Short mmCIF file of C-alpha atoms in Angstrom, two decimals:
data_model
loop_
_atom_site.label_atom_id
_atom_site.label_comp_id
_atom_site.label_asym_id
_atom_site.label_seq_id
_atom_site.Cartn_x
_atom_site.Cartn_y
_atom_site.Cartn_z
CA UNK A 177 51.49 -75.24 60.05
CA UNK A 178 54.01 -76.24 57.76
CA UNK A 179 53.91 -74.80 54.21
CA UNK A 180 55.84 -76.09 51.51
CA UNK A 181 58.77 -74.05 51.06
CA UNK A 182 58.85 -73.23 47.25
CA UNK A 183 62.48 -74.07 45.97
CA UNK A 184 64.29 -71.45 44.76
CA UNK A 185 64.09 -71.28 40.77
CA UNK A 186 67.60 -71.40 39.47
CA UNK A 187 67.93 -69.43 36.39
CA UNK A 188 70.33 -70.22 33.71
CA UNK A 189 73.00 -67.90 33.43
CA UNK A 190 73.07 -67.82 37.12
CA UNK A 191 76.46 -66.33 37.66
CA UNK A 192 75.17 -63.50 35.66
CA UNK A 193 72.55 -62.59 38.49
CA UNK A 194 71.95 -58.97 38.80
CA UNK A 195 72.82 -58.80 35.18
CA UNK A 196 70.96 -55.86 33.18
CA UNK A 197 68.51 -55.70 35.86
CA UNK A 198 67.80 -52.04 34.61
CA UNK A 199 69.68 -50.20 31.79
CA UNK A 200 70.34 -47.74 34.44
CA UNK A 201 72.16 -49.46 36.93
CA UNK A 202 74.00 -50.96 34.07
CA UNK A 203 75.26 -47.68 32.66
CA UNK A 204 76.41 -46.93 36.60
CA UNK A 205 78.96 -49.81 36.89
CA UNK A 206 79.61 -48.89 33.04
CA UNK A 207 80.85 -45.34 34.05
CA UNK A 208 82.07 -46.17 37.42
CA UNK A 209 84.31 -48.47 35.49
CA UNK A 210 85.04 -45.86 32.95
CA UNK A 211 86.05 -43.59 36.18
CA UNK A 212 88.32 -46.52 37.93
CA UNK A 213 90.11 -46.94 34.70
CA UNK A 214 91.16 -43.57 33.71
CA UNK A 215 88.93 -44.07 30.74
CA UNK A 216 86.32 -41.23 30.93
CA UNK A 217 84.53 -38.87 34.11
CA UNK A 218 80.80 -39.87 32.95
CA UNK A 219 78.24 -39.77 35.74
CA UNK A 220 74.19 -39.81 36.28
CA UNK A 221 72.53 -36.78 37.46
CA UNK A 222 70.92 -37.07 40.33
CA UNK A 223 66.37 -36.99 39.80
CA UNK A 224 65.29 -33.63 40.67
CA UNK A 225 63.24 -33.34 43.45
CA UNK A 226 61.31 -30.90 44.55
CA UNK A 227 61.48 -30.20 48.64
CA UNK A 228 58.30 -28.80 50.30
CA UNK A 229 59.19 -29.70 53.87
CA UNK A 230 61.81 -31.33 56.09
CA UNK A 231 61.89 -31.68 59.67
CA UNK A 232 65.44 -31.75 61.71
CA UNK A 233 65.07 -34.20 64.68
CA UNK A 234 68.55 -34.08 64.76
CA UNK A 235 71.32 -31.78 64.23
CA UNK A 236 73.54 -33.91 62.02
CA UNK A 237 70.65 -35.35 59.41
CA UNK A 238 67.88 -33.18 58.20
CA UNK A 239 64.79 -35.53 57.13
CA UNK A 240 62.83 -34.96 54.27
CA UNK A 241 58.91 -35.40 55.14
CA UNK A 242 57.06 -33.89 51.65
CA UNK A 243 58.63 -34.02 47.97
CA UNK A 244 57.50 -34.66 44.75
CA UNK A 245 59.84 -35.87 41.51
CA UNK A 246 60.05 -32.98 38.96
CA UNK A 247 60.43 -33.76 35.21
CA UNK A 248 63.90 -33.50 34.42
CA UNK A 249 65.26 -30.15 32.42
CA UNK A 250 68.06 -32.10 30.68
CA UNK A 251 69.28 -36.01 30.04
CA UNK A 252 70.71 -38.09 32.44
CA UNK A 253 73.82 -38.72 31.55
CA UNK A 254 77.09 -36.42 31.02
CA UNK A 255 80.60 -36.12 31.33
CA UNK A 256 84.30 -35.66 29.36
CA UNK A 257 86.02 -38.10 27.16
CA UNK A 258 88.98 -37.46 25.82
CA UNK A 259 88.38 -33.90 25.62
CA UNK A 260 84.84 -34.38 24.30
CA UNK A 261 81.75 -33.44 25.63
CA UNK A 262 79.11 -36.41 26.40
CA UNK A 263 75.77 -36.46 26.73
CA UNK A 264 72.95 -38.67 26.60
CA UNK A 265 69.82 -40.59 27.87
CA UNK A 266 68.78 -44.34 28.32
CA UNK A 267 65.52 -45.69 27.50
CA UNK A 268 63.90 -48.78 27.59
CA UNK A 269 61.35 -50.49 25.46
CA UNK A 270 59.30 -53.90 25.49
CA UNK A 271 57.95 -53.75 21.95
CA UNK A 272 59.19 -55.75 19.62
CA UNK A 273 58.29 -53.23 16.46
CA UNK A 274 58.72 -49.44 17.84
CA UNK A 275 59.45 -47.28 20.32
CA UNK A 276 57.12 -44.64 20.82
CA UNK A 277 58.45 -40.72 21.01
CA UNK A 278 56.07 -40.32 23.99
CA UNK A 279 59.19 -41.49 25.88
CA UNK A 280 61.39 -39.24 24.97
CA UNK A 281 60.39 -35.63 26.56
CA UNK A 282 61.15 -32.76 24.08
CA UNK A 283 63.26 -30.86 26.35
CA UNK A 284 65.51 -33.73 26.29
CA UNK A 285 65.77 -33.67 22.41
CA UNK A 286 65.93 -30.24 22.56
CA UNK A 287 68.95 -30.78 24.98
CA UNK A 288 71.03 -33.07 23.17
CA UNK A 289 70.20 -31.07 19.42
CA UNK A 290 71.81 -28.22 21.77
CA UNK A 291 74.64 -30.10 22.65
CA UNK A 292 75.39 -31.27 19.14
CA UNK A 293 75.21 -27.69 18.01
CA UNK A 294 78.00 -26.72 20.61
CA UNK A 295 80.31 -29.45 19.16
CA UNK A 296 79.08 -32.59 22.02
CA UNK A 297 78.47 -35.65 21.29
CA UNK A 298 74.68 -36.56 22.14
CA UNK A 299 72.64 -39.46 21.83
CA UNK A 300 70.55 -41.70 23.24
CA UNK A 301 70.74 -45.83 24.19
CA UNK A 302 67.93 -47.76 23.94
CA UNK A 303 67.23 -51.50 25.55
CA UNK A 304 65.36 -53.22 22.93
CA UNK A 305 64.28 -56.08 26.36
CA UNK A 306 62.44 -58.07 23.72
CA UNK A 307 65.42 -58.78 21.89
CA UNK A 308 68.16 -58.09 24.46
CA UNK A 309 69.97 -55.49 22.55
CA UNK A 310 71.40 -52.03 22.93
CA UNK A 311 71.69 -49.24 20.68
CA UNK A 312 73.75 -46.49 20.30
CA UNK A 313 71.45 -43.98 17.72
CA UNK A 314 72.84 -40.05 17.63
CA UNK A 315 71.00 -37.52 17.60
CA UNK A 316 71.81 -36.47 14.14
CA UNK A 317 70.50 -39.39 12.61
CA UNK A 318 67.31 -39.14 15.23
CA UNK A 319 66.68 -35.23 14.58
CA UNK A 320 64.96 -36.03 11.29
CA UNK A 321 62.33 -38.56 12.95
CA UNK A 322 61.97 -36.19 15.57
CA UNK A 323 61.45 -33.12 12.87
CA UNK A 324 58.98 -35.43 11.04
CA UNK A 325 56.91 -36.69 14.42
CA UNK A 326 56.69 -32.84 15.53
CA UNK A 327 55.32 -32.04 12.26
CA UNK A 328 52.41 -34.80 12.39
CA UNK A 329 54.42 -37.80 10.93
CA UNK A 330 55.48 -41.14 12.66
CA UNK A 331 54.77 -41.45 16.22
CA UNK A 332 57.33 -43.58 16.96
CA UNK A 333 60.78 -45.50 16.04
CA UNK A 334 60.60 -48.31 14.02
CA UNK A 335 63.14 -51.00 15.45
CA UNK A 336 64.14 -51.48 11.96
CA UNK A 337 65.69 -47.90 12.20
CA UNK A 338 67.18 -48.75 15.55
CA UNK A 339 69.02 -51.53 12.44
CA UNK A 340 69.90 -49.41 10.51
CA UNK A 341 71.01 -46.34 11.70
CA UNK A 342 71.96 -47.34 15.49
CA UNK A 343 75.14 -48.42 16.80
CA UNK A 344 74.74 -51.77 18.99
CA UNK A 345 76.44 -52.18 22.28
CA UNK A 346 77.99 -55.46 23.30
CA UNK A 347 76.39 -56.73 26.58
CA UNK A 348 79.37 -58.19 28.75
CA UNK A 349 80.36 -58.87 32.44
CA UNK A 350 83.29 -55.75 32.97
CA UNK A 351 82.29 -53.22 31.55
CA UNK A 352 77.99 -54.06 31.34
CA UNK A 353 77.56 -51.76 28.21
CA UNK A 354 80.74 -50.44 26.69
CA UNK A 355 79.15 -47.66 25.29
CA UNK A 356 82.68 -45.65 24.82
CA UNK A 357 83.54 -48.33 22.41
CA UNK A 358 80.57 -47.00 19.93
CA UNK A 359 81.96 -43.22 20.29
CA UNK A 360 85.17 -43.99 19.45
CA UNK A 361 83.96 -44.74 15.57
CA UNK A 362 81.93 -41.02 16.16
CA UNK A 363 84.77 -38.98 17.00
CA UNK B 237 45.05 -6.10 70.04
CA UNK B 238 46.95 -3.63 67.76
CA UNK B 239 50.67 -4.65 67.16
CA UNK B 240 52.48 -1.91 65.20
CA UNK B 241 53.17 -2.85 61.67
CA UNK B 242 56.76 -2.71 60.91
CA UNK B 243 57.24 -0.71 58.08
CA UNK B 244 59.19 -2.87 55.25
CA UNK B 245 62.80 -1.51 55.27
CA UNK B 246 63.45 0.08 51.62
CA UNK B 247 66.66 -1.10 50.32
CA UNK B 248 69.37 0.78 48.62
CA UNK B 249 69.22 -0.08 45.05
CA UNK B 250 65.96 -1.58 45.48
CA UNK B 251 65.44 -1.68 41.51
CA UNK B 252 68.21 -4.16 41.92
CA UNK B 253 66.22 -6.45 44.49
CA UNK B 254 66.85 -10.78 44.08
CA UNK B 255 70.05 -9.48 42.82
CA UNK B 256 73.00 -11.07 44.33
CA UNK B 257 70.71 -13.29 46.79
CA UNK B 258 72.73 -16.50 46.48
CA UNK B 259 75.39 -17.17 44.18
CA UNK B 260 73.33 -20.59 43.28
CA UNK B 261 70.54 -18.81 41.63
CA UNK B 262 72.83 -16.15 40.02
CA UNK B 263 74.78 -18.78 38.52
CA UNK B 264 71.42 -20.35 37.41
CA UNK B 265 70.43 -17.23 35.87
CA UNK B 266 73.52 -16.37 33.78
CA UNK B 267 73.00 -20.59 32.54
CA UNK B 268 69.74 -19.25 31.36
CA UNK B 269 71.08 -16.52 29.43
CA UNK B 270 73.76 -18.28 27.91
CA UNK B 271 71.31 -21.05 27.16
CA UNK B 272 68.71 -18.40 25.70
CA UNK B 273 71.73 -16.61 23.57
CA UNK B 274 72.84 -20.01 22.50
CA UNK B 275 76.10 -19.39 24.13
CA UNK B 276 76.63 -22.54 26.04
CA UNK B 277 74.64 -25.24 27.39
CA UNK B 278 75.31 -25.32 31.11
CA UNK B 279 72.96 -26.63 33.77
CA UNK B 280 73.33 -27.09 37.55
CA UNK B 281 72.61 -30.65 38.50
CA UNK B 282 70.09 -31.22 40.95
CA UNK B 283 70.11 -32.52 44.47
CA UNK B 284 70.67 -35.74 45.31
CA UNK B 285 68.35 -36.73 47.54
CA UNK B 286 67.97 -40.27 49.00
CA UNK B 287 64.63 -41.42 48.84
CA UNK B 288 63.17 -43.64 51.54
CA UNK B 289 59.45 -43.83 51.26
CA UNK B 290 57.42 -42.88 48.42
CA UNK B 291 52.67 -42.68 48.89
CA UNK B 292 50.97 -42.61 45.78
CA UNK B 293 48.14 -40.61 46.58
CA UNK B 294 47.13 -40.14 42.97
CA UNK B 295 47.74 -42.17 40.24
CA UNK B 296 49.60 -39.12 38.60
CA UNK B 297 51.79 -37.58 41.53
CA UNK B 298 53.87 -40.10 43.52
CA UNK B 299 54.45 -38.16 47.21
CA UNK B 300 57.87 -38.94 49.00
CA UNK B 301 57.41 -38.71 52.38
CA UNK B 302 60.90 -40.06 54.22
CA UNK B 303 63.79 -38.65 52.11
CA UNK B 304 67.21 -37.38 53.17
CA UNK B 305 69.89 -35.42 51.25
CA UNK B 306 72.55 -37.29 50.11
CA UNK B 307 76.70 -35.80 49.98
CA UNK B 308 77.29 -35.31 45.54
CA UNK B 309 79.76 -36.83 44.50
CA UNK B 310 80.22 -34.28 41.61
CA UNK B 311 80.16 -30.73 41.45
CA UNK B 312 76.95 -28.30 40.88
CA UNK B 313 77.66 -27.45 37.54
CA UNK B 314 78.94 -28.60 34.16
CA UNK B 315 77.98 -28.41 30.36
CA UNK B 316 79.75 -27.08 27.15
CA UNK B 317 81.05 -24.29 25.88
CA UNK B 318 82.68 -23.60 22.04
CA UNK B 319 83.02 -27.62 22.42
CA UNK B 320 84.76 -27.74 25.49
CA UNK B 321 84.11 -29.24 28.83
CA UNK B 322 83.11 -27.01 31.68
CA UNK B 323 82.82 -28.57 34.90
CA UNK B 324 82.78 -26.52 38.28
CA UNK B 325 81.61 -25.97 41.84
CA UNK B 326 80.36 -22.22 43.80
CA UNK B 327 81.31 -21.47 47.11
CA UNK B 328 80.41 -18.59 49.35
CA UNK B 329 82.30 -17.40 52.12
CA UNK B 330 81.77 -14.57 54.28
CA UNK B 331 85.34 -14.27 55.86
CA UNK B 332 87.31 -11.33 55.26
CA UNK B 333 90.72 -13.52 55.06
CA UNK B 334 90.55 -17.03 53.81
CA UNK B 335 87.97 -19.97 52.79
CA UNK B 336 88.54 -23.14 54.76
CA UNK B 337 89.31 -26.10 52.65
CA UNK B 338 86.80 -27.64 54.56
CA UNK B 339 83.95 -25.83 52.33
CA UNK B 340 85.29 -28.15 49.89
CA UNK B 341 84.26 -31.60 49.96
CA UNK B 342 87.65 -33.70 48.57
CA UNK B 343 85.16 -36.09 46.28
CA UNK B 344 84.45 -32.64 44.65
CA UNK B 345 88.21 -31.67 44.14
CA UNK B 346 88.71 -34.74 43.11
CA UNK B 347 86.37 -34.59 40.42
CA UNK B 348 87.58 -31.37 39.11
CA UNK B 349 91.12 -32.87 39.06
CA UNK B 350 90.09 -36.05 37.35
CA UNK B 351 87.93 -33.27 34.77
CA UNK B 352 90.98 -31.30 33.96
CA UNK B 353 93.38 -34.69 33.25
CA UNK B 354 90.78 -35.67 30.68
CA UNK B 355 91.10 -32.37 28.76
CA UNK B 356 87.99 -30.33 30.37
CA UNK B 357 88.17 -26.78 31.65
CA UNK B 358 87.52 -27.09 35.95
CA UNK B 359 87.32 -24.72 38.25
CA UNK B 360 85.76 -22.87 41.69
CA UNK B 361 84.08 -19.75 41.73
CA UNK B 362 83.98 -18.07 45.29
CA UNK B 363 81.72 -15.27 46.44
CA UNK B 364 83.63 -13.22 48.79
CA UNK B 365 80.43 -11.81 50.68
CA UNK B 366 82.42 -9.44 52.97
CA UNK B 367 83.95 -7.70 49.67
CA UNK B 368 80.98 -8.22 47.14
CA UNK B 369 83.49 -10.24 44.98
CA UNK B 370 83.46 -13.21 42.97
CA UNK B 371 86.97 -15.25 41.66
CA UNK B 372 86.77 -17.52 39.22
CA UNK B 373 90.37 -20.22 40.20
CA UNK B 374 90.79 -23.07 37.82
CA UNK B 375 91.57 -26.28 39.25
CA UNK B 376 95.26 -25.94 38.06
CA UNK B 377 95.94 -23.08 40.20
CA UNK B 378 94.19 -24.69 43.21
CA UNK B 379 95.90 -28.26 42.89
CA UNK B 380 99.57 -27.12 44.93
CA UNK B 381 97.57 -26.08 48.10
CA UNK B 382 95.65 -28.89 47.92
CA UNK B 383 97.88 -31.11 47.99
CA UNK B 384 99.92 -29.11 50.56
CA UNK B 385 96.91 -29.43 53.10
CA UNK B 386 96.08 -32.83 52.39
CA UNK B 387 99.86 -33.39 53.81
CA UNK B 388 98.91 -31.29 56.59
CA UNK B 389 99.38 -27.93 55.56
CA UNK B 390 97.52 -24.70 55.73
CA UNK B 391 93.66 -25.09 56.17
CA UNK B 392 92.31 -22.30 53.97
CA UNK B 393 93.04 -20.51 50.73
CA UNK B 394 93.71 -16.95 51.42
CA UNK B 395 92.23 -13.81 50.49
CA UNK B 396 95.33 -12.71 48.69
CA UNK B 397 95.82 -16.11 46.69
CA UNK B 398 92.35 -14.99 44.94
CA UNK B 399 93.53 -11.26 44.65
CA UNK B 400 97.18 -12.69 42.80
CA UNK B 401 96.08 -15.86 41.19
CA UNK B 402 92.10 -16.00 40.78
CA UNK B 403 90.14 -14.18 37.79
CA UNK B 404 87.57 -11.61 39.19
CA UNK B 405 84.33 -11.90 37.92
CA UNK B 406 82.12 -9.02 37.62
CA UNK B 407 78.18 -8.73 38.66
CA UNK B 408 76.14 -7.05 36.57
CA UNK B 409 72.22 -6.98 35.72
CA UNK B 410 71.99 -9.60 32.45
CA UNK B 411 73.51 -11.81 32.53
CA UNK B 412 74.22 -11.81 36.75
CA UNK B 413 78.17 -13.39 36.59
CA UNK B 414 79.97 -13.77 33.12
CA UNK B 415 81.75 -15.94 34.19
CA UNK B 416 82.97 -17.26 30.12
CA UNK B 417 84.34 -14.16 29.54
CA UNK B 418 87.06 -15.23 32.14
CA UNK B 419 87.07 -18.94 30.37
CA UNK B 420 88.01 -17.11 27.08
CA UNK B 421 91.18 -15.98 28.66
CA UNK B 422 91.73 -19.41 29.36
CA UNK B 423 91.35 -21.47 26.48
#
């Protein structure tokens, strides 16, 4: 039987294929370009895993065979530029009005208020997807919101505030999400 | 039948038992105290494992169940401390004369290298298991024999280097290895 063979959709901007697939990934070829350049040593931390057994059928490669993901103790980014501790996380959001706190564990905020308080820079970038935009936002401007949603306030970051307060990060080809750029005007 | 029971060898010290185990979970410990004491923030980074196949048994708890460990390409351990950079690695060795340079992995020296040229504070500490001693060497100190096996000299860092040129490190109940105290010489 012959089926129709669906033609392949081209999408516009096709040359920018694998193009902010995921913040993530974006923020890898960001620092790895960082790295290449002399610019700044900035790398993810691996996901912690926790190991409950591994087999070893052979010598060279032991194999993994139960694991679970733990909840991180810290962000997922870190590293030195020019002298200065980094440190931040990424997050994504759909909405088009707020991004809840639930995504943001409180030993991460914890971490980064840390971090500040031992002369780092810390913050977090957010992918607004709805609107295609990135945002810089420190934690000293997010420590308030924070302060107020621990206390029973807001549950959530208006995008408004993300306006306001945040620092946005150019999308281009090389580097994805020049983040450095935005810490310059910090330091 | 009626195997004798071993009876459980009592240690020397054995109010100091865990202590000194592995230098990993020493280090770990004395992170937790400087943490705790708001001395520094300094975390070991976890294992990077390569995951291959993930069951979802639950809706909450995602199993892996094909997973193998993956080489870092970092160090262990970084953070900040009085607003500086700390980045380094911990080696054991139980030889009584020298540490093969192929304990260390060149990505990681690399790394530490690249750390120090962008104003951070890098280093090795080494358990010497034979004499109960740790040595804290900075990355500075290390770089000449590096590069002097890389072009095909000497294969291991001796004994003596760590005696003339490394920074002992003392063990001691809480916090396990201060190892900051020897960073304050340094900075």
């Amino acid at each position: 039987m012959n089926y129709p063979i669906k033609k392949k959709k081209i999408k516009k901007n096709d040359h920018y294929a694998n193009l902010g697939q995921t913040l993530e990934s974006d923020l890898e070829l960001t620092n790895q370009y960082y790295l290449n350049n002399n610019i700044a040593v900035i790398h993810k931390k691996p996901t912690p895993i926790q190991v409950v057994d591994v087999s070893y059928p052979s010598r060279n490669k032991a194999r993994i065979t139960k694991a679970f993901y733990r909840r991180p103790s810290t962000t997922d980014f870190n590293g030195i530029y020019k002298g200065k501790y980094i440190d931040f996380d990424a997050k994504e959001t759909k909405s088009k009005t707020s991004m809840p706190f639930a995504n943001i564990h409180s030993h991460q905020m914890n971490h980064l208020i840390d971090v500040k308080k031992h002369g780092g820079i810390a913050f977090l970038i957010v992918a607004w997807k709805a609107y295609d935009e990135y945002y810089l936002i420190t934690i000293e401007d997010l420590k308030p919101l924070w302060e107020s949603f621990l206390n029973g306030g807001r549950k959530s970051i208006p995008y408004t505030f993300f306006q306001e307060k945040g620092h946005m990060i150019t999308f281009s080809y090389i580097p994805r999400l020049d983040y450095l750029k935005v810490v310059d005007k910090l330091i």
